[in-house]
Structures are given as C-alpha cells and as structure tokens.
Coordinates of C-alpha atoms in Angstrom, one line a residue:
Chain A
M1 CA 21.0 60.6 -15.8
T2 CA 23.9 58.2 -15.4
H3 CA 23.3 58.3 -11.7
K4 CA 19.6 57.2 -12.2
I5 CA 20.7 54.3 -14.5
I6 CA 23.2 53.1 -11.9
S7 CA 20.5 53.2 -9.2
L8 CA 18.0 51.4 -11.3
L9 CA 20.6 48.7 -12.2
S10 CA 21.6 48.3 -8.5
I11 CA 17.9 47.9 -7.5
S12 CA 17.3 45.3 -10.3
L13 CA 20.5 43.4 -9.4
S14 CA 19.5 43.4 -5.7
L15 CA 16.0 42.0 -6.6
I16 CA 17.5 39.3 -8.7
I17 CA 19.9 38.3 -5.9
L18 CA 17.1 38.3 -3.4
T19 CA 14.9 36.1 -5.7
G20 CA 17.8 33.7 -6.1
C21 CA 18.3 33.5 -2.3
G22 CA 14.6 32.5 -1.8
G23 CA 14.6 29.4 0.4
T24 CA 13.2 26.1 -0.7
Q25 CA 9.7 25.6 0.6
T26 CA 9.4 22.5 2.7
R27 CA 6.4 21.0 4.4
R28 CA 5.6 18.0 6.4
I29 CA 3.3 15.4 5.0
D30 CA 1.4 12.5 6.5
A31 CA 3.5 9.4 5.8
T32 CA 0.3 7.3 5.6
S33 CA -1.3 9.5 3.0
N34 CA -1.0 9.5 -0.8
E35 CA 0.7 12.9 -0.8
G36 CA 4.3 11.7 -1.3
L37 CA 6.2 12.1 -4.5
V38 CA 5.7 9.6 -7.2
T39 CA 8.7 8.9 -9.4
T40 CA 8.8 6.3 -12.1
D41 CA 12.3 4.8 -11.6
D42 CA 12.3 4.6 -7.8
I43 CA 10.4 2.7 -5.2
N44 CA 8.7 5.5 -3.2
F45 CA 7.7 5.2 0.4
K46 CA 4.1 4.5 -0.6
D47 CA 5.2 1.6 -2.7
W48 CA 6.9 0.0 0.3
Q49 CA 3.8 0.5 2.4
I50 CA 1.5 -1.1 -0.2
A51 CA 3.9 -4.1 -0.7
A52 CA 4.2 -4.6 3.1
E53 CA 0.4 -4.2 3.7
K54 CA -0.5 -6.8 1.0
G55 CA 2.3 -9.2 2.2
I56 CA 1.2 -9.0 5.8
N57 CA -2.5 -9.5 5.0
S58 CA -1.6 -12.6 2.9
L59 CA 0.8 -14.0 5.5
L60 CA -1.7 -13.6 8.4
E61 CA -4.6 -15.1 6.3
S62 CA -2.5 -18.1 5.3
G63 CA -2.4 -19.5 8.8
V64 CA 1.1 -20.9 8.4
L65 CA 2.2 -19.2 11.6
N66 CA -0.2 -21.2 13.7
R67 CA 1.4 -24.1 15.6
A68 CA -0.5 -27.0 17.2
D69 CA 1.5 -26.7 20.5
G70 CA 0.7 -23.0 20.8
R71 CA 4.3 -22.0 20.8
K72 CA 5.2 -18.8 18.9
M73 CA 7.2 -19.3 15.7
I74 CA 10.8 -17.8 15.7
L75 CA 11.5 -15.9 12.5
M76 CA 14.8 -15.0 11.0
I77 CA 15.1 -12.2 8.5
S78 CA 17.1 -13.5 5.6
T79 CA 18.0 -11.5 2.5
V80 CA 15.8 -9.6 0.0
K81 CA 17.7 -9.5 -3.2
N82 CA 17.7 -6.2 -5.0
S83 CA 17.3 -6.9 -8.8
T84 CA 16.4 -3.3 -9.7
N85 CA 18.5 -0.7 -11.4
E86 CA 18.4 1.5 -8.3
H87 CA 20.2 1.4 -4.9
I88 CA 17.4 0.5 -2.5
D89 CA 17.3 -0.5 1.2
T90 CA 15.1 -3.5 1.3
R91 CA 15.1 -3.3 5.1
I92 CA 12.0 -1.1 4.9
L93 CA 9.9 -4.1 3.7
T94 CA 11.3 -6.7 6.1
D95 CA 11.1 -4.4 9.1
K96 CA 7.4 -3.6 8.4
I97 CA 6.6 -7.3 8.1
R98 CA 8.5 -8.3 11.2
Y99 CA 6.8 -5.5 13.2
A100 CA 3.4 -6.7 12.0
L101 CA 4.2 -10.3 12.9
L102 CA 5.4 -9.3 16.4
R103 CA 2.1 -7.4 16.9
S104 CA 0.1 -10.3 15.7
G105 CA 1.3 -12.3 18.6
K106 CA 2.0 -15.3 16.3
A107 CA 5.8 -15.0 15.8
L108 CA 8.9 -13.6 17.4
T109 CA 11.9 -12.4 15.4
T110 CA 15.5 -13.2 16.3
T111 CA 18.0 -10.4 16.0
A112 CA 20.9 -12.8 16.9
I113 CA 21.1 -14.1 13.3
G114 CA 20.2 -12.7 9.9
G115 CA 20.8 -13.1 6.2
N116 CA 23.2 -10.1 6.3
G117 CA 24.6 -10.9 9.7
P118 CA 23.0 -10.4 13.1
D119 CA 20.8 -7.3 13.5
D120 CA 22.1 -7.0 17.1
R121 CA 25.6 -8.5 17.9
A122 CA 24.9 -8.1 21.6
S123 CA 23.7 -11.7 22.0
R124 CA 27.1 -13.0 20.9
Q125 CA 29.1 -10.2 22.6
V126 CA 27.6 -10.8 26.1
R127 CA 28.6 -14.5 25.9
E128 CA 32.2 -13.5 25.3
L129 CA 32.2 -12.0 28.8
D130 CA 32.7 -15.4 30.3
Q131 CA 36.5 -14.8 30.4
D132 CA 36.2 -11.2 31.7
D133 CA 36.9 -10.9 35.5
M134 CA 35.1 -7.5 35.5
F135 CA 31.7 -9.2 35.4
N136 CA 30.0 -11.4 38.0
Q137 CA 30.2 -14.7 36.1
S138 CA 26.9 -15.9 37.5
T139 CA 25.2 -13.0 35.6
V140 CA 26.9 -13.8 32.3
K141 CA 24.6 -15.3 29.7
K142 CA 25.3 -19.0 29.2
S143 CA 26.1 -20.6 25.8
G144 CA 23.4 -22.8 24.5
T145 CA 20.5 -20.7 25.6
A146 CA 19.7 -18.7 22.5
I147 CA 16.8 -20.0 20.5
A148 CA 17.3 -20.9 16.9
P149 CA 14.8 -19.8 14.3
D150 CA 12.0 -22.0 12.9
M151 CA 11.5 -20.0 9.7
S152 CA 13.2 -17.4 7.5
L153 CA 11.7 -14.5 5.6
S154 CA 13.4 -13.8 2.2
G155 CA 12.5 -12.1 -1.1
E156 CA 13.5 -10.4 -4.2
I157 CA 12.5 -7.1 -5.9
V158 CA 12.6 -7.1 -9.7
Q159 CA 12.2 -4.0 -11.9
Q160 CA 11.3 -3.9 -15.6
Q161 CA 11.3 -0.7 -17.6
A162 CA 9.7 0.2 -20.9
S163 CA 9.1 3.3 -22.9
S164 CA 7.0 4.2 -25.9
G165 CA 7.2 7.8 -27.3
R166 CA 6.9 10.2 -24.5
V167 CA 5.6 7.6 -22.0
R168 CA 7.9 5.8 -19.7
E169 CA 6.9 2.9 -17.5
S170 CA 8.4 1.0 -14.5
Y171 CA 7.1 -2.3 -13.2
F172 CA 8.2 -3.5 -9.8
F173 CA 7.7 -7.1 -8.7
F174 CA 8.0 -7.8 -5.0
H175 CA 8.4 -11.5 -4.2
M176 CA 8.3 -12.6 -0.5
A177 CA 8.7 -16.1 0.8
L178 CA 8.7 -17.8 4.2
T179 CA 10.9 -21.0 4.4
D180 CA 10.4 -23.7 7.0
L181 CA 14.0 -24.3 8.2
D182 CA 13.2 -27.9 9.2
T183 CA 12.4 -29.0 5.7
G184 CA 13.7 -26.1 3.5
L185 CA 10.3 -25.8 1.9
A186 CA 8.7 -22.5 1.2
I187 CA 5.5 -22.6 3.2
W188 CA 4.2 -19.2 2.1
E189 CA 4.9 -17.0 -0.9
E190 CA 3.4 -13.7 -2.1
N191 CA 3.9 -11.4 -5.1
V192 CA 3.0 -7.8 -5.1
E193 CA 3.1 -5.8 -8.4
I194 CA 3.4 -2.1 -8.6
A195 CA 3.4 -0.3 -12.0
K196 CA 4.0 3.4 -12.6
Q197 CA 3.9 5.6 -15.7
A198 CA 5.2 9.0 -16.6
K199 CA 4.7 11.2 -19.6
K200 CA 7.2 13.7 -20.7
P201 CA 5.9 17.2 -21.8
V202 CA 6.1 18.1 -25.4
F203 CA 8.4 21.0 -24.6
G204 CA 11.1 20.8 -21.8
W205 CA 12.2 17.6 -20.1
Chain B
M1 CA -32.6 20.2 -36.4
K2 CA -28.9 20.5 -37.0
K3 CA -28.3 20.9 -33.2
R4 CA -30.3 17.8 -32.4
I5 CA -28.2 15.8 -35.0
I6 CA -25.0 17.1 -33.4
I7 CA -26.2 16.2 -29.9
I8 CA -27.4 12.7 -30.9
T9 CA -24.2 12.0 -32.8
S10 CA -22.1 13.2 -29.9
C11 CA -24.0 10.9 -27.5
L12 CA -23.6 7.9 -29.9
L13 CA -19.9 8.6 -30.2
L14 CA -19.6 8.7 -26.4
L15 CA -21.5 5.5 -26.1
A16 CA -19.1 3.9 -28.5
C17 CA -16.2 5.1 -26.3
Q18 CA -17.8 3.8 -23.1
A19 CA -15.3 2.1 -20.9
T20 CA -17.5 0.1 -18.6
V21 CA -17.2 -3.4 -17.2
N22 CA -19.8 -6.1 -17.9
T23 CA -20.0 -9.0 -15.5
V24 CA -21.4 -12.5 -15.4
E25 CA -21.9 -14.6 -12.3
N26 CA -23.7 -17.8 -11.2
T27 CA -27.2 -17.3 -9.9
E28 CA -27.2 -20.2 -7.5
K29 CA -25.0 -19.3 -4.6
F30 CA -23.3 -21.8 -2.3
M31 CA -21.5 -19.4 0.0
L32 CA -22.5 -18.8 3.6
R33 CA -21.8 -15.2 4.6
E34 CA -22.0 -13.2 7.8
S35 CA -23.1 -9.7 6.9
V36 CA -22.2 -6.6 8.8
D37 CA -24.1 -3.4 9.1
N38 CA -22.6 -1.0 6.6
S39 CA -22.4 1.9 9.0
K40 CA -18.8 0.8 9.6
V41 CA -17.9 2.2 6.2
S42 CA -17.4 6.0 5.9
T43 CA -17.5 7.8 2.6
D44 CA -18.5 11.3 1.6
S45 CA -21.7 12.0 -0.5
F46 CA -19.6 12.7 -3.6
L47 CA -18.0 9.2 -3.4
S48 CA -21.2 7.4 -2.3
R49 CA -22.9 8.5 -5.6
R50 CA -20.1 6.8 -7.5
L51 CA -19.3 3.8 -5.4
F52 CA -22.3 1.8 -4.0
I53 CA -21.4 -0.3 -1.0
E54 CA -23.2 -3.5 -1.7
R55 CA -22.4 -5.6 1.3
I56 CA -19.8 -6.2 4.1
D57 CA -18.9 -9.7 5.2
K58 CA -16.7 -10.9 8.0
V59 CA -15.4 -14.2 9.0
E60 CA -13.4 -15.2 12.0
L61 CA -10.4 -17.3 11.1
P62 CA -9.5 -20.4 13.2
D63 CA -6.7 -18.5 14.9
G64 CA -9.0 -15.7 16.0
L65 CA -8.2 -13.1 13.4
L66 CA -11.0 -11.3 11.6
K67 CA -11.2 -11.3 7.9
V68 CA -13.4 -8.5 6.4
Q69 CA -14.5 -8.1 2.8
V70 CA -16.4 -5.1 1.5
T71 CA -18.1 -5.4 -1.8
A72 CA -18.7 -2.2 -3.8
V73 CA -20.0 -1.4 -7.3
N74 CA -19.1 1.6 -9.5
T75 CA -22.6 2.6 -10.6
R76 CA -21.6 5.3 -13.1
T77 CA -22.6 3.3 -16.2
S78 CA -25.4 5.5 -17.7
I79 CA -24.7 7.7 -20.7
W80 CA -24.9 10.9 -18.6
D81 CA -22.6 9.4 -16.1
Q82 CA -20.2 8.5 -18.8
M83 CA -20.3 12.0 -20.2
S84 CA -19.6 13.6 -16.8
T85 CA -16.8 11.1 -15.9
W86 CA -15.2 11.9 -19.3
F87 CA -15.5 15.6 -18.5
M88 CA -14.3 15.2 -14.8
K89 CA -11.5 12.8 -15.9
D90 CA -12.6 10.2 -13.3
N91 CA -12.9 7.2 -15.5
P92 CA -11.5 4.8 -14.4
Y93 CA -12.4 6.0 -10.9
Q94 CA -9.4 6.3 -8.5
I95 CA -10.0 5.6 -4.8
A96 CA -7.9 4.9 -1.8
Y97 CA -9.0 2.9 1.3
R98 CA -7.8 2.3 4.8
F99 CA -8.9 0.0 7.6
S100 CA -8.7 0.9 11.2
W101 CA -9.0 -1.8 13.9
L102 CA -10.6 -1.5 17.3
D103 CA -10.4 -3.8 20.4
E104 CA -13.4 -4.9 22.5
N105 CA -13.2 -1.6 24.4
G106 CA -13.3 0.5 21.2
M107 CA -9.6 1.4 21.5
D108 CA -7.7 1.9 18.3
I109 CA -5.1 -0.8 17.6
K110 CA -2.0 0.3 15.9
T111 CA -0.9 -1.8 13.0
G112 CA 2.4 -2.1 11.1
T113 CA 1.3 -0.2 8.1
Q114 CA -2.2 1.4 8.4
T115 CA -1.8 3.2 5.1
W116 CA -4.1 4.4 2.3
I117 CA -4.1 1.7 -0.4
P118 CA -4.9 3.0 -3.9
M119 CA -7.4 1.1 -6.1
T120 CA -8.8 1.7 -9.6
V121 CA -12.5 1.1 -10.2
I122 CA -13.9 0.8 -13.7
P123 CA -17.6 1.8 -14.2
G124 CA -19.8 -1.2 -13.8
D125 CA -17.2 -3.2 -12.0
T126 CA -17.6 -4.9 -8.7
I127 CA -14.6 -4.6 -6.3
R128 CA -13.9 -6.5 -3.2
I129 CA -11.8 -4.7 -0.6
M130 CA -10.3 -7.2 1.8
A131 CA -8.3 -7.0 5.1
I132 CA -7.2 -9.2 7.9
S133 CA -7.1 -7.9 11.4
P134 CA -3.6 -7.4 12.7
N135 CA -4.2 -9.6 15.8
A136 CA -6.9 -11.5 17.7
R137 CA -7.7 -8.6 20.0
C138 CA -9.4 -6.8 17.1
K139 CA -13.2 -7.1 17.4
D140 CA -14.3 -4.1 15.2
F141 CA -13.2 -2.1 12.3
T142 CA -13.8 1.0 10.3
L143 CA -13.1 1.2 6.6
S144 CA -12.5 4.7 5.2
I145 CA -12.7 5.3 1.4
K146 CA -11.8 8.5 -0.3
E147 CA -11.2 9.7 -3.8
N148 CA -7.6 9.4 -4.8
Q149 CA -7.0 12.7 -6.5
E150 CA -3.2 12.1 -6.6
A151 CA -3.7 9.0 -8.9
R152 CA -5.9 10.8 -11.4
S153 CA -4.4 11.1 -14.8
N154 CA -4.2 14.6 -16.2
W155 CA -2.9 13.4 -19.6

C-alpha cells in the first residue's frame, strides 16, 4: 500500500514539474497588422506606425518641401522630447519620417549632424585623416564640402493618464514640427492623438 | 397580447438608446471633384453591408503627388440594424484601412509605413479616408478595408 502511494506521489510530482517546464508559446506576427499587444501605459509599435503615417501624410500634403529651384531640401533630425512617464526611444518616429521623406524624392537627410549628435560620425572622422600618412591625401575628403541642413525635424510626446473606478486611460499627444533653419520659423506642424483604455476585472488584477 | 407589449417596449427602449449620427450639409456644392471608379476599394460582403462606399475622389497636387479621398457611410441606422449591432457589439463599428500604391507599370511601391490604420465609425456617420501617395511615381492605388476585431470592446 505504501509502495502504491509513493508511486502515485512520484507520478503526480513528475506531472507538476513537467507542466511547470512547459515552454512559452511564441509566434511571429505581421508588424503591419493590428495583432500586436495593446497596453495602456506604453506606446506600442502600432501607435508609432499610426503617428508616423499621419505625420508623413500631413507633411507631404503641406507642400513645404517643394523648392522653386528644384533642389532637394536637406533635413536634420533634431530631438523629440519624451514627456511621458515611460522610457521610450523616439527614434522609431523620426526614422519612419526620414525614410518616407527620402522615398518621396523631396528631401535628403544629413547624418553628419543631429539633435543628439551625428547619426554617423564617419563624415567628421574621414576629414581627420588629412594628417595621416597611411592614406593617399588626394582621396581624403576635403573640409568645407559637407552640406548644411535647410530644415530640422523636432517634436515632443506628452502622456496624460486618468482613471475612474476600474477603468484606466492613457492619452498620448505626438507633436511634430519642421523648422526652417534660415528663419527659425516652424513651417509645418502636426499633432497626432492616441487614446487607450483598459478595464480591470472585478476579481484578480 | 402580453408578448406584443414586451416586444414593442423593447423596441422603443432600443430606439431610445440608439447611438447614431445625424448630419447636416449645404445642398449647393461648390467643389469640383474628380471621381474614381470604386473597384479600387476592396471590402468583404460582411463589411460592405455595413459600410457603403459613396465615392472616391482624387486630385493631383502641384508637386505630382496623388491625394485620394474615399467617402463612406455607415448605413446601419434602422431599428433592426441597431438591435443586431447591439447584439454583435459592433456599435460603434471598428474598421481598419490600408492604402497600397502602384506605379504606372502596376508595380507595388513600398512606403515608409504601409500599415493598417484603425478607425471608429458611428452608425449614420460619413467618414472620409484620406491618403497622399508616397512619391510622384504612384499612379494608382488600392484601398483595403477590414473589420478591426482587435479594437472591439468586450466590456
């Protein structure tokens, strides 16, 4: 009898351990779909996509990128201030906009200068080779050839939270602006608003 | 008799709870619009019974970009529609749309985002879905609209 109980206990324990070891189920999802997770307090990837899409549509429609001489505008990515409670990388937004502008054929982006330092330090580094004997000096990039930007893209993301009873709400306000660096005037601005709600269950958390 | 009273009372109660939109607009129009054949919009039969594509307009901007506007109306305003939308929990109706752009050879042009954009449509309301082509090479477009199940509230 004791032997039977020990066997039963061993089987049950093994089953419990096996259940505990069950791997997390993971699947790939289409990043352009609406299948992603929706969390109230964070900016999810879909929110970035919506903000970027609306910003790009507005910027292209505004016509501020068109120049009378046909030359392409040179754009510098300045800073996007994070005024939310979360740690977020605002680069997702600016990268999507700069990619769309490049594909539009209306603007080029400089990586030699940026609000948080240059995206690519190479433009400066290669000019420092003018004292290096290892390099053929006629192939070293000359100073005074880099093109300065005409405009800068900046923005701010603001979050406001509210709750009432079991319902919690987050409101994200994306502000984007394009500044003409000649005059310092904002020649284009757009606001995108995203609001999300969550309701806690009666039991549990 | 009792049954009839219950049914009529329920219908009246539902009518009172109706969440539809009433719109007013000017009859004399001044706008000049270039219409597009609405075969460029793809929806399923379920959605097309709820969202009627009224018209598609396009305009070429001075810099060669194409601006497209699709006007649609949520036609689910009758009492029976209200009852079914209440039962199906699709009031307000949640949709998602996405534009695809094609060049003059019919080749798909990749854009920076090309994502499904969610939108809420209240019964009786007219919505205007708008997009700008990503570059001047875009000559045609396809608008896909689907039900946005993920945005439906289950509260």
